[in-house]
mmCIF file of C-alpha atoms and ligand atoms in Angstrom:
data_model
loop_
_atom_site.group_PDB
_atom_site.id
_atom_site.type_symbol
_atom_site.label_atom_id
_atom_site.label_comp_id
_atom_site.label_asym_id
_atom_site.label_seq_id
_atom_site.Cartn_x
_atom_site.Cartn_y
_atom_site.Cartn_z
ATOM 1 C CA UNK A 1 11.013 13.724 11.974
ATOM 2 C CA UNK A 2 12.417 10.386 13.200
ATOM 3 C CA UNK A 3 10.920 6.937 12.585
ATOM 4 C CA UNK A 4 8.573 6.793 15.626
ATOM 5 C CA UNK A 5 7.324 10.284 14.777
ATOM 6 C CA UNK A 6 6.674 9.314 11.145
ATOM 7 C CA UNK A 7 4.718 6.244 12.240
ATOM 8 C CA UNK A 8 2.728 8.215 14.778
ATOM 9 C CA UNK A 9 2.068 11.037 12.271
ATOM 10 C CA UNK A 10 0.634 8.672 9.640
ATOM 11 C CA UNK A 11 -1.254 6.506 12.150
ATOM 12 C CA UNK A 12 -2.912 9.682 13.468
ATOM 13 C CA UNK A 13 -3.880 10.798 9.948
ATOM 14 C CA UNK A 14 -5.687 7.511 9.284
ATOM 15 C CA UNK A 15 -7.166 7.225 12.788
ATOM 16 C CA UNK A 16 -8.588 10.752 12.946
ATOM 17 C CA UNK A 17 -9.903 11.013 9.369
ATOM 18 C CA UNK A 18 -10.794 7.432 8.571
ATOM 19 C CA UNK A 19 -9.114 5.580 5.714
ATOM 20 C CA UNK A 20 -11.687 6.629 3.113
ATOM 21 C CA UNK A 21 -11.815 10.267 4.225
ATOM 22 C CA UNK A 22 -8.131 11.162 3.998
ATOM 23 C CA UNK A 23 -7.473 13.935 1.486
ATOM 24 C CA UNK A 24 -5.698 11.606 -0.974
ATOM 25 C CA UNK A 25 -8.433 8.947 -1.045
ATOM 26 C CA UNK A 26 -9.679 7.788 -4.445
ATOM 27 C CA UNK A 27 -12.277 5.058 -4.824
ATOM 28 C CA UNK A 28 -10.725 3.772 -8.018
ATOM 29 C CA UNK A 29 -6.942 3.906 -8.604
ATOM 30 C CA UNK A 30 -7.450 4.860 -12.258
ATOM 31 C CA UNK A 31 -4.099 6.566 -12.924
ATOM 32 C CA UNK A 32 -2.113 3.763 -11.247
ATOM 33 C CA UNK A 33 -3.932 1.177 -13.360
ATOM 34 C CA UNK A 34 -3.178 3.175 -16.528
ATOM 35 C CA UNK A 35 0.497 3.232 -15.541
ATOM 36 C CA UNK A 36 0.431 -0.537 -14.975
ATOM 37 C CA UNK A 37 -0.851 -0.941 -18.531
ATOM 38 C CA UNK A 38 1.794 1.456 -19.871
ATOM 39 C CA UNK A 39 4.677 -0.538 -18.324
ATOM 40 C CA UNK A 40 3.200 -3.789 -19.601
ATOM 41 C CA UNK A 41 2.398 -5.282 -16.189
ATOM 42 C CA UNK A 42 0.379 -8.504 -16.296
ATOM 43 C CA UNK A 43 -1.092 -10.728 -13.562
ATOM 44 C CA UNK A 44 2.218 -12.636 -13.703
ATOM 45 C CA UNK A 45 4.069 -9.511 -12.510
ATOM 46 C CA UNK A 46 5.117 -9.246 -8.894
ATOM 47 C CA UNK A 47 4.089 -5.924 -7.381
ATOM 48 C CA UNK A 48 4.966 -3.957 -4.267
ATOM 49 C CA UNK A 49 2.943 -0.888 -3.303
ATOM 50 C CA UNK A 50 5.325 1.193 -1.215
ATOM 51 C CA UNK A 51 3.471 3.668 0.965
ATOM 52 C CA UNK A 52 0.384 1.782 -0.150
ATOM 53 C CA UNK A 53 -1.641 2.974 2.805
ATOM 54 C CA UNK A 54 -5.269 1.985 2.592
ATOM 55 C CA UNK A 55 -5.359 2.398 -1.191
ATOM 56 C CA UNK A 56 -7.721 0.224 -3.218
ATOM 57 C CA UNK A 57 -4.905 -0.534 -5.687
ATOM 58 C CA UNK A 58 -3.938 -3.862 -4.126
ATOM 59 C CA UNK A 59 -7.549 -5.018 -3.830
ATOM 60 C CA UNK A 60 -8.110 -4.123 -7.478
ATOM 61 C CA UNK A 61 -4.974 -5.925 -8.625
ATOM 62 C CA UNK A 62 -5.940 -9.016 -6.642
ATOM 63 C CA UNK A 63 -9.365 -8.992 -8.294
ATOM 64 C CA UNK A 64 -7.577 -8.798 -11.669
ATOM 65 C CA UNK A 65 -5.608 -11.952 -10.921
ATOM 66 C CA UNK A 66 -2.296 -10.564 -9.678
ATOM 67 C CA UNK A 67 -1.073 -13.170 -7.197
ATOM 68 C CA UNK A 68 2.302 -11.845 -5.974
ATOM 69 C CA UNK A 69 1.346 -8.692 -4.106
ATOM 70 C CA UNK A 70 3.115 -6.868 -1.291
ATOM 71 C CA UNK A 71 2.092 -3.706 0.532
ATOM 72 C CA UNK A 72 4.582 -1.751 2.626
ATOM 73 C CA UNK A 73 3.615 1.127 4.872
ATOM 74 C CA UNK A 74 4.909 2.774 8.025
ATOM 75 C CA UNK A 75 1.347 3.010 9.391
ATOM 76 C CA UNK A 76 -0.207 -0.043 11.034
ATOM 77 C CA UNK A 77 -3.569 1.771 10.915
ATOM 78 C CA UNK A 78 -3.303 2.026 7.132
ATOM 79 C CA UNK A 79 -2.317 -1.608 6.695
ATOM 80 C CA UNK A 80 -5.210 -2.760 8.920
ATOM 81 C CA UNK A 81 -7.652 -0.741 6.807
ATOM 82 C CA UNK A 82 -6.165 -2.089 3.579
ATOM 83 C CA UNK A 83 -6.327 -5.649 4.876
ATOM 84 C CA UNK A 84 -10.065 -5.227 5.531
ATOM 85 C CA UNK A 85 -10.598 -4.102 1.907
ATOM 86 C CA UNK A 86 -9.102 -7.066 0.083
ATOM 87 C CA UNK A 87 -10.871 -10.334 -0.674
ATOM 88 C CA UNK A 88 -7.991 -12.611 0.361
ATOM 89 C CA UNK A 89 -5.728 -10.743 2.790
ATOM 90 C CA UNK A 90 -3.734 -13.855 3.687
ATOM 91 C CA UNK A 91 -2.528 -14.093 0.081
ATOM 92 C CA UNK A 92 -0.846 -10.680 0.290
ATOM 93 C CA UNK A 93 2.455 -9.886 2.007
ATOM 94 C CA UNK A 94 2.024 -6.986 4.446
ATOM 95 C CA UNK A 95 5.138 -5.168 5.632
ATOM 96 C CA UNK A 96 4.923 -2.600 8.394
ATOM 97 C CA UNK A 97 8.197 -0.755 7.934
ATOM 98 C CA UNK A 98 9.681 2.655 7.413
ATOM 99 C CA UNK A 99 10.978 2.877 3.864
ATOM 100 C CA UNK A 100 13.924 4.966 5.060
ATOM 101 C CA UNK A 101 15.164 2.122 7.328
ATOM 102 C CA UNK A 102 14.148 -0.814 5.148
ATOM 103 C CA UNK A 103 16.286 -3.228 3.128
ATOM 104 C CA UNK A 104 14.322 -5.319 0.623
ATOM 105 C CA UNK A 105 14.833 -9.075 0.927
ATOM 106 C CA UNK A 106 13.801 -9.684 -2.690
ATOM 107 C CA UNK A 107 12.968 -7.924 -5.966
ATOM 108 C CA UNK A 108 9.625 -7.076 -7.577
ATOM 109 C CA UNK A 109 8.688 -6.426 -11.217
ATOM 110 C CA UNK A 110 6.637 -3.309 -10.416
HETATM 111 C C1 SAM B 1 -0.413 10.325 0.801
HETATM 112 S S1 SAM B 1 -0.508 8.683 1.473
HETATM 113 C C2 SAM B 1 -0.830 7.725 0.014
HETATM 114 C C3 SAM B 1 -1.336 6.332 0.328
HETATM 115 C C4 SAM B 1 -1.697 5.464 -0.893
HETATM 116 N N1 SAM B 1 -0.568 5.273 -1.795
HETATM 117 C C5 SAM B 1 -2.878 6.007 -1.623
HETATM 118 O O1 SAM B 1 -2.718 6.430 -2.774
HETATM 119 O O2 SAM B 1 -3.978 6.018 -1.032
HETATM 120 C C6 SAM B 1 1.209 8.310 1.823
HETATM 121 C C7 SAM B 1 1.415 6.948 2.459
HETATM 122 O O3 SAM B 1 2.805 6.721 2.620
HETATM 123 C C8 SAM B 1 3.040 6.186 3.912
HETATM 124 N N2 SAM B 1 4.398 6.595 4.288
HETATM 125 C C9 SAM B 1 4.848 7.866 4.509
HETATM 126 N N3 SAM B 1 6.149 7.865 4.819
HETATM 127 C C10 SAM B 1 6.543 6.560 4.813
HETATM 128 C C11 SAM B 1 7.785 5.903 5.078
HETATM 129 N N4 SAM B 1 8.885 6.595 5.432
HETATM 130 N N5 SAM B 1 7.841 4.551 4.973
HETATM 131 C C12 SAM B 1 6.731 3.838 4.622
HETATM 132 N N6 SAM B 1 5.519 4.402 4.375
HETATM 133 C C13 SAM B 1 5.430 5.754 4.462
HETATM 134 C C14 SAM B 1 1.949 6.766 4.782
HETATM 135 O O4 SAM B 1 1.673 6.006 5.936
HETATM 136 C C15 SAM B 1 0.773 6.803 3.813
HETATM 137 O O5 SAM B 1 0.025 5.615 3.876
#
């Protein structure tokens, strides 16, 4: 599968099912939050959610005071849905990119 096919595949998954009806949807990202605690992440930590999709993780972290948040996903459909779910979307960095072709311009703590 090449990059345009990956984007189209994931856009179709979100478009046809709806962001909260995809098979991997969870209302509360409980395990991810437990892992954040285990690695000692705090609201001062910078975080990137790679393949973040329309997950509620970023919205939850923003509500907990995390201020340096980035979401990367190949699917524009997923990022649009995620953007609608957060309180302050303009305070988050959204990257529509394919991880396999992407070179980070900075570093993150988590
Ligand atoms: C199974 S979903 C999980 C989404 C989210 N992490 C969650 O838990 O709801 C996988 C996500 O990875 C994204 N993805 C798949 N391949 C990717 C790639 N090569 N580059 C960037 N994102 C990718 C998809 O668009 C999708 O949003």
